[in-house]
Amino acid sequence: MSAPAPWRRLLAEFLGTGLLVAVVVGSGIAAQRLSPDDVGLQLLQNSTATVLGLTVLILLFGPVSGAHFNPVVSLADWWLGRRSGTGLATGEVAAYIVAQCLGAVCGAVLANVMFEVDAGMAVTERSGSGVLVGEVVATAGLVLLIFALARTGRGALAAPAVGAYIGAAYWFTSSTSFANPAVTAGRMFSDTFAGIAPVSVPAFVAVQLVGGAVGVLLVLSLYPGAGRAADAVVIPHENGAAPRPEPDRA
């Protein structure tokens, strides 16, 4: 099956990332309004909506672009696939990242408009060594999960698996699992429950990239042939068929 036109793939990444941020920010605003005195309940409502929304978005856009929605995933896809001629080409990964970042900003703005929130940059600072370690863990685990599923021919499970992982990571990581530079940048543009102050963004993005590198190293250690499955990330799509499981050899 031939690959979709490049503009269709970029549109899918733009829309998917934008709607993901709209889900995260919008559900955060709704949770804050519905449960103003219970932060724990707010996080439960926010994480539940994110799990469901992310799962649906992967199913919706995965057949077109692979549903990366995340610069770290796109970079890992390019890096792991470059030697075997699979995954994103250099120009494609740059275009994906631009589309993802633009979509994330638009998604935050859309959520603000829907809930009639005044425009403004977030003021919630998220910092501290523990929080940053949490982002490394969240991002590394996400990359490992995605490529493990693709390499073992289980990419069709990526939608529920990735949704479940992010939902769990909301709770088991100290950072509430942003794990995505584009989403992090987008959430600067909403001064709400889900926002992050611009001053906190550079450190978050830096440790997310570190987490992505850790995830790639773990993938290569556990699944040495993972690069051959880069066309099936995040979900098997028209750019390539899902690989058949086969033994990995170092």
Coordinates of N, CA and C in Angstrom, one line a residue:
M1 N 0.8 -1.2 0.0 CA 0.0 0.0 0.0 C 0.9 1.2 0.0
S2 N 0.6 2.2 -0.9 CA 1.4 3.4 -1.0 C 1.2 4.3 0.2
A3 N 2.3 5.1 0.4 CA 2.2 6.1 1.5 C 1.3 7.2 1.2
P4 N 0.6 7.8 2.2 CA -0.2 9.0 1.9 C 0.6 10.2 1.4
A5 N 0.1 11.1 0.8 CA 0.8 12.3 0.3 C 1.4 13.0 1.6
P6 N 2.6 13.6 1.4 CA 3.2 14.3 2.6 C 2.3 15.3 3.3
W7 N 1.5 16.0 2.5 CA 0.7 17.1 3.2 C -0.4 16.4 4.0
R8 N -0.9 15.2 3.6 CA -1.9 14.5 4.4 C -1.3 14.1 5.7
R9 N -0.1 13.6 5.7 CA 0.6 13.1 6.9 C 0.9 14.3 7.9
L10 N 1.3 15.4 7.3 CA 1.5 16.6 8.2 C 0.2 17.1 8.7
L11 N -0.8 17.1 7.9 CA -2.1 17.5 8.4 C -2.6 16.6 9.6
A12 N -2.4 15.3 9.4 CA -2.8 14.4 10.5 C -2.0 14.6 11.8
E13 N -0.7 14.9 11.6 CA 0.1 15.2 12.8 C -0.3 16.5 13.5
F14 N -0.6 17.5 12.6 CA -1.1 18.8 13.2 C -2.4 18.7 13.9
L15 N -3.4 18.0 13.3 CA -4.7 17.9 13.9 C -4.6 17.0 15.1
G16 N -3.9 15.9 15.0 CA -3.8 14.9 16.1 C -3.1 15.6 17.4
T17 N -2.0 16.3 17.2 CA -1.4 16.9 18.3 C -2.2 18.0 18.8
G18 N -2.8 18.8 18.0 CA -3.7 19.9 18.4 C -4.9 19.4 19.2
L19 N -5.5 18.3 18.8 CA -6.7 17.8 19.5 C -6.2 17.1 20.8
L20 N -5.0 16.5 20.8 CA -4.5 16.0 22.1 C -4.3 17.1 23.1
V21 N -3.7 18.2 22.7 CA -3.6 19.3 23.7 C -4.9 19.9 24.1
A22 N -5.9 19.9 23.1 CA -7.2 20.4 23.5 C -7.9 19.5 24.5
V23 N -7.6 18.2 24.4 CA -8.2 17.2 25.3 C -7.5 17.5 26.7
V24 N -6.2 17.6 26.7 CA -5.5 17.7 28.0 C -5.9 19.0 28.7
V25 N -5.8 20.1 27.9 CA -6.1 21.4 28.5 C -7.6 21.6 28.8
G26 N -8.4 21.2 27.9 CA -9.9 21.3 28.1 C -10.4 20.5 29.2
S27 N -9.9 19.3 29.4 CA -10.4 18.5 30.5 C -9.8 19.0 31.8
G28 N -8.6 19.6 31.7 CA -8.1 20.2 32.9 C -8.9 21.4 33.4
I29 N -9.4 22.2 32.5 CA -10.2 23.4 32.8 C -11.5 22.9 33.4
A30 N -12.1 21.9 32.7 CA -13.4 21.3 33.2 C -13.3 20.7 34.6
A31 N -12.2 20.0 34.8 CA -12.0 19.4 36.1 C -11.8 20.4 37.2
Q32 N -11.1 21.5 36.9 CA -10.9 22.6 37.9 C -12.2 23.2 38.2
R33 N -13.1 23.4 37.3 CA -14.3 24.0 37.5 C -15.3 23.1 38.2
L34 N -15.3 21.8 37.9 CA -16.2 20.9 38.5 C -15.8 20.4 39.9
S35 N -14.5 20.4 40.1 CA -14.0 19.9 41.4 C -13.0 20.9 42.0
P36 N -13.4 22.1 42.3 CA -12.5 23.2 42.6 C -11.7 23.0 43.9
D37 N -12.2 22.1 44.8 CA -11.6 22.0 46.1 C -10.9 20.6 46.3
D38 N -10.7 19.9 45.2 CA -10.2 18.5 45.3 C -9.2 18.3 44.1
V39 N -7.9 18.6 44.4 CA -6.9 18.5 43.3 C -6.7 17.0 42.8
G40 N -6.8 16.1 43.8 CA -6.7 14.7 43.4 C -7.8 14.3 42.4
L41 N -9.0 14.7 42.7 CA -10.1 14.4 41.8 C -9.9 15.1 40.4
Q42 N -9.4 16.3 40.4 CA -9.1 17.0 39.2 C -8.1 16.2 38.3
L43 N -7.0 15.7 39.0 CA -6.1 14.9 38.2 C -6.7 13.6 37.7
L44 N -7.6 13.0 38.5 CA -8.2 11.8 38.0 C -9.1 12.1 36.8
Q45 N -9.8 13.2 36.8 CA -10.7 13.6 35.7 C -9.8 13.9 34.5
N46 N -8.8 14.6 34.7 CA -7.9 15.0 33.6 C -7.2 13.8 33.0
S47 N -6.7 12.9 33.8 CA -6.0 11.8 33.3 C -6.9 10.8 32.5
T48 N -8.1 10.6 33.0 CA -9.1 9.8 32.4 C -9.5 10.3 31.0
A49 N -9.7 11.6 30.9 CA -10.0 12.1 29.6 C -8.9 12.0 28.6
T50 N -7.6 12.2 29.1 CA -6.4 12.0 28.3 C -6.3 10.6 27.8
V51 N -6.5 9.6 28.6 CA -6.4 8.2 28.2 C -7.3 7.9 27.1
L52 N -8.6 8.3 27.3 CA -9.6 8.1 26.2 C -9.4 8.9 25.0
G53 N -9.0 10.1 25.1 CA -8.8 11.0 24.0 C -7.6 10.5 23.2
L54 N -6.5 10.2 23.8 CA -5.3 9.8 23.1 C -5.5 8.5 22.4
T55 N -6.2 7.6 23.0 CA -6.5 6.3 22.3 C -7.3 6.5 21.0
V56 N -8.3 7.3 21.1 CA -9.2 7.6 19.9 C -8.3 8.3 18.9
L57 N -7.5 9.3 19.2 CA -6.7 10.0 18.2 C -5.7 9.2 17.5
I58 N -5.1 8.2 18.3 CA -4.2 7.3 17.6 C -4.9 6.4 16.6
L59 N -6.1 6.0 17.0 CA -6.9 5.2 16.0 C -7.3 6.0 14.8
L60 N -7.6 7.2 15.0 CA -8.1 8.1 14.0 C -7.0 8.5 13.0
F61 N -5.9 8.9 13.5 CA -4.8 9.4 12.6 C -3.7 8.5 12.3
G62 N -3.6 7.4 13.1 CA -2.5 6.4 12.9 C -2.4 5.9 11.5
P63 N -3.5 5.5 10.8 CA -3.4 5.0 9.5 C -2.8 6.0 8.4
V64 N -2.8 7.3 8.8 CA -2.3 8.3 7.8 C -0.9 8.6 8.1
S65 N -0.6 9.0 9.4 CA 0.8 9.5 9.7 C 1.6 8.6 10.7
G66 N 0.9 7.6 11.2 CA 1.5 6.9 12.3 C 1.2 7.4 13.7
A67 N 0.5 8.6 13.7 CA 0.1 9.2 15.0 C 1.2 9.3 16.0
H68 N 2.3 10.0 15.6 CA 3.4 10.2 16.5 C 3.0 11.3 17.5
F69 N 2.5 12.4 17.1 CA 2.0 13.5 18.0 C 3.1 14.0 19.0
N70 N 4.4 13.6 18.7 CA 5.4 13.8 19.7 C 6.8 13.9 19.0
P71 N 7.5 15.0 19.1 CA 8.8 15.1 18.5 C 9.8 14.1 19.0
V72 N 9.7 13.7 20.2 CA 10.6 12.6 20.7 C 10.4 11.3 20.0
V73 N 9.1 11.0 19.8 CA 8.8 9.7 19.0 C 9.3 9.8 17.6
S74 N 9.1 11.0 17.0 CA 9.5 11.2 15.6 C 11.0 11.1 15.5
L75 N 11.7 11.7 16.4 CA 13.2 11.7 16.4 C 13.7 10.2 16.6
A76 N 13.1 9.5 17.5 CA 13.5 8.1 17.7 C 13.2 7.3 16.5
D77 N 12.1 7.5 15.9 CA 11.7 6.8 14.7 C 12.7 7.0 13.5
W78 N 13.2 8.3 13.4 CA 14.2 8.6 12.4 C 15.5 7.9 12.7
W79 N 15.9 8.0 14.0 CA 17.2 7.5 14.4 C 17.3 6.0 14.3
L80 N 16.3 5.3 14.7 CA 16.3 3.9 14.7 C 16.1 3.3 13.3
G81 N 15.4 4.0 12.5 CA 15.1 3.5 11.1 C 16.1 3.9 10.1
R82 N 17.0 4.9 10.4 CA 17.9 5.4 9.3 C 18.8 4.4 8.7
R83 N 19.3 3.4 9.4 CA 20.2 2.5 8.8 C 19.6 1.4 8.0
S84 N 18.3 1.2 8.3 CA 17.6 0.1 7.5 C 16.6 0.7 6.4
G85 N 16.7 2.0 6.3 CA 15.9 2.7 5.3 C 14.4 2.7 5.6
T86 N 14.0 2.7 6.9 CA 12.6 2.7 7.3 C 12.4 4.0 8.1
G87 N 11.2 4.2 8.5 CA 10.9 5.3 9.4 C 11.0 6.6 8.6
L88 N 11.1 7.7 9.3 CA 11.0 9.1 8.7 C 12.4 9.4 8.2
A89 N 12.4 10.1 7.0 CA 13.6 10.7 6.5 C 13.9 12.0 7.2
T90 N 15.1 12.5 7.0 CA 15.5 13.7 7.8 C 14.6 14.9 7.6
G91 N 14.2 15.1 6.3 CA 13.3 16.2 6.0 C 11.9 16.0 6.6
E92 N 11.5 14.7 6.6 CA 10.2 14.4 7.1 C 10.1 14.6 8.6
V93 N 11.2 14.2 9.3 CA 11.1 14.4 10.8 C 11.1 15.9 11.2
A94 N 11.8 16.7 10.5 CA 11.7 18.2 10.7 C 10.3 18.7 10.5
A95 N 9.7 18.3 9.4 CA 8.4 18.7 9.0 C 7.3 18.2 10.1
Y96 N 7.5 17.0 10.5 CA 6.6 16.4 11.5 C 6.7 17.3 12.8
I97 N 7.9 17.6 13.2 CA 8.1 18.4 14.5 C 7.4 19.7 14.4
V98 N 7.6 20.4 13.2 CA 7.0 21.7 13.1 C 5.4 21.6 13.1
A99 N 4.9 20.6 12.4 CA 3.4 20.4 12.4 C 2.9 20.1 13.8
Q100 N 3.7 19.3 14.6 CA 3.3 18.9 15.9 C 3.3 20.1 16.9
C101 N 4.3 20.9 16.8 CA 4.4 22.1 17.6 C 3.3 23.1 17.3
L102 N 3.1 23.4 16.0 CA 2.0 24.3 15.6 C 0.7 23.8 16.1
G103 N 0.5 22.5 15.9 CA -0.8 21.9 16.3 C -1.0 22.0 17.8
A104 N 0.1 21.8 18.6 CA -0.1 21.9 20.0 C -0.5 23.3 20.5
V105 N 0.1 24.3 19.9 CA -0.2 25.7 20.3 C -1.7 26.0 19.9
C106 N -2.1 25.6 18.7 CA -3.5 25.8 18.3 C -4.5 25.0 19.2
G107 N -4.1 23.8 19.6 CA -4.9 23.1 20.5 C -5.2 23.8 21.8
A108 N -4.1 24.4 22.4 CA -4.3 25.1 23.7 C -5.2 26.3 23.5
V109 N -5.0 27.0 22.4 CA -5.8 28.2 22.1 C -7.2 27.8 21.9
L110 N -7.5 26.7 21.2 CA -8.8 26.2 21.0 C -9.5 25.9 22.3
A111 N -8.8 25.2 23.2 CA -9.4 24.9 24.6 C -9.7 26.2 25.3
N112 N -8.8 27.2 25.2 CA -9.1 28.4 25.9 C -10.4 29.1 25.3
V113 N -10.5 29.0 24.0 CA -11.7 29.6 23.4 C -13.0 28.9 23.8
M114 N -12.9 27.5 23.8 CA -14.1 26.8 24.1 C -14.6 27.0 25.5
F115 N -13.7 27.2 26.4 CA -14.1 27.4 27.8 C -14.0 28.9 28.2
E116 N -13.9 29.8 27.2 CA -13.9 31.2 27.4 C -12.9 31.6 28.5
V117 N -11.7 31.1 28.4 CA -10.6 31.4 29.3 C -9.8 32.6 28.7
D118 N -9.5 33.6 29.5 CA -8.7 34.7 28.9 C -7.4 34.2 28.4
A119 N -7.0 34.8 27.3 CA -5.7 34.5 26.7 C -4.6 34.9 27.6
G120 N -3.5 34.2 27.7 CA -2.4 34.5 28.5 C -1.5 33.3 28.7
M121 N -0.2 33.6 29.0 CA 0.7 32.5 29.3 C 0.5 32.0 30.7
A122 N 0.8 30.7 30.8 CA 0.7 30.0 32.1 C 1.7 30.5 33.1
V123 N 1.3 30.5 34.3 CA 2.2 31.0 35.4 C 2.6 29.8 36.3
T124 N 2.1 28.6 36.1 CA 2.4 27.5 37.0 C 3.8 27.0 36.7
E125 N 4.7 27.2 37.7 CA 6.0 26.7 37.5 C 6.1 25.2 37.9
R126 N 6.8 24.4 37.1 CA 7.0 23.0 37.4 C 8.5 22.8 37.4
S127 N 9.1 22.6 38.5 CA 10.5 22.5 38.6 C 10.9 21.6 39.8
G128 N 12.2 21.4 39.9 CA 12.7 20.5 41.0 C 13.3 19.2 40.3
S129 N 14.3 18.7 41.0 CA 15.0 17.6 40.4 C 14.1 16.3 40.3
G130 N 13.2 16.2 41.3 CA 12.3 15.0 41.2 C 11.4 15.1 40.1
V131 N 10.9 16.3 39.8 CA 9.9 16.5 38.7 C 10.7 16.2 37.4
L132 N 11.9 16.6 37.2 CA 12.6 16.4 36.0 C 13.0 15.0 35.8
V133 N 13.3 14.3 36.9 CA 13.6 12.8 36.8 C 12.3 12.1 36.4
G134 N 11.2 12.6 36.9 CA 9.9 12.0 36.4 C 9.7 12.1 34.9
E135 N 10.1 13.2 34.4 CA 9.9 13.4 32.9 C 10.8 12.5 32.1
V136 N 12.0 12.2 32.6 CA 13.0 11.3 32.0 C 12.3 9.9 32.0
V137 N 11.8 9.5 33.1 CA 11.2 8.2 33.3 C 10.0 8.0 32.4
A138 N 9.1 9.0 32.4 CA 7.9 9.0 31.6 C 8.2 8.9 30.1
T139 N 9.2 9.7 29.6 CA 9.5 9.7 28.2 C 10.2 8.4 27.8
A140 N 11.2 8.0 28.6 CA 11.9 6.7 28.2 C 10.9 5.6 28.1
G141 N 10.0 5.5 29.1 CA 9.1 4.4 29.1 C 8.1 4.4 27.9
L142 N 7.7 5.6 27.5 CA 6.9 5.8 26.3 C 7.6 5.3 25.0
V143 N 8.8 5.7 24.8 CA 9.6 5.3 23.7 C 9.8 3.8 23.6
L144 N 10.2 3.2 24.8 CA 10.4 1.8 24.9 C 9.1 1.0 24.5
L145 N 8.0 1.5 25.1 CA 6.7 0.8 24.8 C 6.4 0.8 23.3
I146 N 6.4 2.0 22.7 CA 6.0 2.1 21.3 C 6.9 1.2 20.4
F147 N 8.2 1.2 20.6 CA 9.1 0.5 19.7 C 9.0 -1.0 20.0
A148 N 8.8 -1.4 21.3 CA 8.6 -2.8 21.6 C 7.4 -3.4 20.9
L149 N 6.3 -2.6 20.9 CA 5.1 -3.1 20.2 C 5.3 -3.2 18.7
A150 N 6.0 -2.2 18.1 CA 6.2 -2.2 16.7 C 7.1 -3.4 16.3
R151 N 8.2 -3.6 17.1 CA 9.2 -4.6 16.7 C 8.6 -6.0 16.8
T152 N 7.7 -6.2 17.8 CA 7.1 -7.5 18.0 C 5.8 -7.8 17.2
G153 N 5.5 -6.9 16.3 CA 4.3 -7.1 15.5 C 3.0 -6.8 16.2
R154 N 3.1 -6.1 17.3 CA 1.8 -5.8 18.0 C 1.5 -4.3 18.0
G155 N 1.9 -3.6 16.9 CA 1.6 -2.2 16.7 C 0.1 -1.9 16.8
A156 N -0.7 -2.8 16.4 CA -2.2 -2.6 16.5 C -2.7 -2.3 17.9
L157 N -1.9 -2.7 18.9 CA -2.2 -2.5 20.3 C -1.8 -1.1 20.8
A158 N -1.1 -0.4 19.9 CA -0.5 0.9 20.4 C -1.5 1.9 20.9
A159 N -2.7 2.0 20.3 CA -3.6 2.9 20.8 C -4.0 2.7 22.3
P160 N -4.5 1.5 22.6 CA -4.9 1.3 24.0 C -3.7 1.3 24.9
A161 N -2.5 0.7 24.4 CA -1.4 0.6 25.3 C -0.8 1.9 25.6
V162 N -0.6 2.8 24.6 CA 0.0 4.1 24.8 C -1.0 4.9 25.7
G163 N -2.3 4.9 25.4 CA -3.2 5.6 26.3 C -3.1 5.1 27.7
A164 N -3.1 3.8 27.9 CA -3.0 3.3 29.3 C -1.7 3.7 30.0
Y165 N -0.6 3.7 29.2 CA 0.7 4.1 29.8 C 0.7 5.6 30.3
I166 N 0.2 6.4 29.4 CA 0.2 7.9 29.7 C -0.7 8.1 30.9
G167 N -1.9 7.4 30.9 CA -2.8 7.5 32.1 C -2.1 7.1 33.4
A168 N -1.4 6.0 33.3 CA -0.7 5.5 34.5 C 0.4 6.5 34.9
A169 N 1.1 7.0 33.9 CA 2.2 7.9 34.2 C 1.8 9.2 34.8
Y170 N 0.5 9.6 34.5 CA 0.0 10.8 35.2 C 0.2 10.7 36.7
W171 N 0.1 9.4 37.2 CA 0.0 9.1 38.6 C 1.3 8.6 39.2
F172 N 2.1 7.9 38.4 CA 3.3 7.3 39.0 C 4.6 8.1 38.8
T173 N 4.5 9.2 38.0 CA 5.6 10.1 37.9 C 5.3 11.4 38.6
S174 N 6.4 12.0 39.1 CA 6.2 13.3 39.8 C 5.8 14.5 39.0
S175 N 6.1 14.3 37.6 CA 5.8 15.4 36.7 C 4.4 15.4 36.1
T176 N 3.6 14.3 36.4 CA 2.4 14.0 35.7 C 2.5 13.7 34.3
S177 N 3.7 13.3 33.9 CA 4.0 12.8 32.5 C 3.5 13.7 31.4
F178 N 4.3 14.8 31.2 CA 4.1 15.5 29.9 C 4.7 14.7 28.8
A179 N 6.0 14.3 28.9 CA 6.6 13.3 28.0 C 6.5 13.7 26.5
N180 N 6.5 14.9 26.2 CA 6.2 15.4 24.9 C 6.6 16.9 24.7
P181 N 7.7 17.2 24.0 CA 8.1 18.6 23.9 C 7.0 19.5 23.2
A182 N 6.3 19.0 22.2 CA 5.3 19.8 21.5 C 4.1 20.1 22.5
V183 N 3.6 19.1 23.2 CA 2.6 19.3 24.2 C 3.0 20.2 25.3
T184 N 4.3 20.1 25.7 CA 4.8 21.0 26.7 C 4.8 22.4 26.2
A185 N 5.2 22.7 25.0 CA 5.2 24.0 24.4 C 3.8 24.5 24.3
G186 N 2.8 23.7 23.9 CA 1.5 24.1 23.7 C 0.8 24.5 25.0
R187 N 1.2 23.8 26.1 CA 0.5 24.0 27.4 C 1.0 25.3 28.0
M188 N 2.0 26.0 27.5 CA 2.4 27.3 27.9 C 1.3 28.3 27.7
F189 N 0.5 28.1 26.7 CA -0.5 29.0 26.2 C -1.8 28.9 26.9
S190 N -1.9 28.3 28.0 CA -3.1 28.2 28.8 C -2.8 28.4 30.3
D191 N -3.2 29.5 30.9 CA -3.0 29.7 32.3 C -4.1 29.0 33.1
T192 N -4.0 27.7 33.1 CA -5.1 26.9 33.7 C -4.4 25.7 34.5
F193 N -5.3 24.8 34.9 CA -4.8 23.6 35.7 C -3.7 22.8 34.9
A194 N -3.8 22.8 33.6 CA -2.9 22.0 32.8 C -1.7 22.8 32.3
G195 N -1.6 24.1 32.6 CA -0.6 24.9 32.1 C 0.8 24.7 32.7
I196 N 1.8 25.2 32.0 CA 3.2 25.2 32.5 C 3.8 26.5 32.1
A197 N 4.4 27.2 33.1 CA 5.1 28.5 32.8 C 6.2 28.4 31.9
P198 N 6.4 29.4 31.0 CA 7.4 29.3 30.0 C 8.8 29.1 30.6
V199 N 9.0 29.6 31.8 CA 10.3 29.5 32.5 C 10.7 28.0 32.7
S200 N 9.6 27.2 32.9 CA 9.9 25.7 33.2 C 10.0 24.9 31.9
V201 N 9.7 25.4 30.8 CA 9.6 24.6 29.5 C 11.0 24.2 29.1
P202 N 12.1 25.0 29.0 CA 13.4 24.5 28.5 C 13.9 23.3 29.3
A203 N 13.8 23.3 30.6 CA 14.3 22.2 31.4 C 13.4 20.9 31.1
F204 N 12.1 21.1 30.9 CA 11.2 20.0 30.6 C 11.6 19.4 29.3
V205 N 11.8 20.2 28.3 CA 12.1 19.7 26.9 C 13.5 19.0 27.0
A206 N 14.4 19.6 27.7 CA 15.8 19.0 27.7 C 15.7 17.6 28.3
V207 N 15.0 17.4 29.4 CA 15.0 16.1 30.1 C 14.1 15.1 29.3
Q208 N 13.1 15.6 28.5 CA 12.4 14.8 27.6 C 13.2 14.2 26.5
L209 N 14.1 15.0 26.0 CA 15.1 14.5 25.0 C 16.0 13.5 25.6
V210 N 16.5 13.8 26.8 CA 17.3 12.8 27.5 C 16.5 11.5 27.7
G211 N 15.3 11.6 28.1 CA 14.4 10.4 28.3 C 14.3 9.7 27.0
G212 N 14.1 10.4 25.9 CA 14.0 9.8 24.6 C 15.3 9.0 24.2
A213 N 16.4 9.6 24.5 CA 17.7 8.9 24.3 C 17.8 7.6 25.1
V214 N 17.4 7.7 26.4 CA 17.4 6.6 27.3 C 16.5 5.5 26.7
G215 N 15.3 5.9 26.3 CA 14.4 4.9 25.7 C 15.0 4.2 24.5
V216 N 15.7 5.0 23.6 CA 16.3 4.4 22.4 C 17.3 3.4 22.8
L217 N 18.2 3.7 23.8 CA 19.2 2.8 24.2 C 18.6 1.5 24.8
L218 N 17.5 1.7 25.5 CA 16.8 0.5 26.0 C 16.2 -0.4 24.9
V219 N 15.6 0.3 23.9 CA 15.1 -0.4 22.7 C 16.2 -1.2 22.0
L220 N 17.3 -0.6 21.8 CA 18.4 -1.2 21.1 C 19.0 -2.4 21.9
S221 N 19.0 -2.3 23.3 CA 19.4 -3.3 24.1 C 18.5 -4.5 24.1
L222 N 17.2 -4.3 24.2 CA 16.2 -5.3 24.3 C 15.8 -5.8 22.9
Y223 N 15.7 -5.0 21.9 CA 15.2 -5.3 20.6 C 16.2 -4.7 19.5
P224 N 17.3 -5.4 19.3 CA 18.4 -4.8 18.4 C 17.9 -4.5 17.0
G225 N 16.9 -5.2 16.5 CA 16.4 -5.0 15.2 C 15.2 -4.1 15.1
A226 N 15.0 -3.3 16.1 CA 13.8 -2.4 16.2 C 13.7 -1.4 15.0
G227 N 14.9 -1.0 14.5 CA 14.9 -0.1 13.3 C 14.1 -0.6 12.1
R228 N 14.1 -1.9 12.0 CA 13.3 -2.5 10.8 C 11.8 -2.3 10.9
A229 N 11.4 -2.0 12.1 CA 9.9 -1.8 12.4 C 9.5 -0.4 12.4
A230 N 10.4 0.6 12.1 CA 10.1 2.0 12.2 C 8.9 2.4 11.4
D231 N 8.6 1.8 10.3 CA 7.4 2.1 9.6 C 6.1 1.8 10.2
A232 N 6.2 1.0 11.3 CA 5.0 0.6 12.0 C 4.8 1.4 13.3
V233 N 5.5 2.5 13.5 CA 5.4 3.4 14.7 C 4.5 4.6 14.3
V234 N 3.5 5.0 15.2 CA 3.1 4.3 16.4 C 2.2 3.1 16.2
I235 N 1.5 3.2 15.1 CA 0.5 2.1 14.7 C 0.7 1.8 13.3
P236 N 0.5 0.5 12.9 CA 0.7 0.2 11.5 C -0.1 1.1 10.6
H237 N 0.6 1.7 9.6 CA -0.1 2.6 8.7 C 0.3 2.4 7.3
E238 N -0.2 3.3 6.4 CA 0.0 3.0 5.0 C 1.4 3.2 4.5
N239 N 2.3 3.7 5.3 CA 3.7 3.8 4.9 C 4.4 2.5 5.0
G240 N 3.8 1.5 5.6 CA 4.5 0.2 5.7 C 3.6 -0.8 6.5
A241 N 3.8 -2.1 6.2 CA 3.0 -3.1 6.9 C 3.7 -3.4 8.2
A242 N 2.9 -3.9 9.1 CA 3.4 -4.3 10.4 C 4.4 -5.5 10.2
P243 N 5.5 -5.5 10.8 CA 6.5 -6.6 10.7 C 6.0 -7.8 11.4
R244 N 6.4 -8.9 10.9 CA 6.2 -10.2 11.6 C 7.2 -10.3 12.7
P245 N 6.7 -10.8 13.9 CA 7.7 -11.0 15.0 C 8.8 -12.0 14.6
E246 N 10.0 -11.7 14.9 CA 11.1 -12.6 14.6 C 12.2 -12.5 15.7
P247 N 13.0 -13.5 16.0 CA 14.0 -13.3 17.1 C 14.9 -12.2 16.8
D248 N 15.3 -11.5 17.8 CA 16.3 -10.4 17.7 C 17.7 -11.0 18.0
R249 N 18.7 -10.6 17.3 CA 20.0 -11.1 17.5 C 20.9 -9.9 17.7
A250 N 21.7 -9.9 18.7 CA 22.7 -8.8 18.9 C 23.7 -8.8 17.8

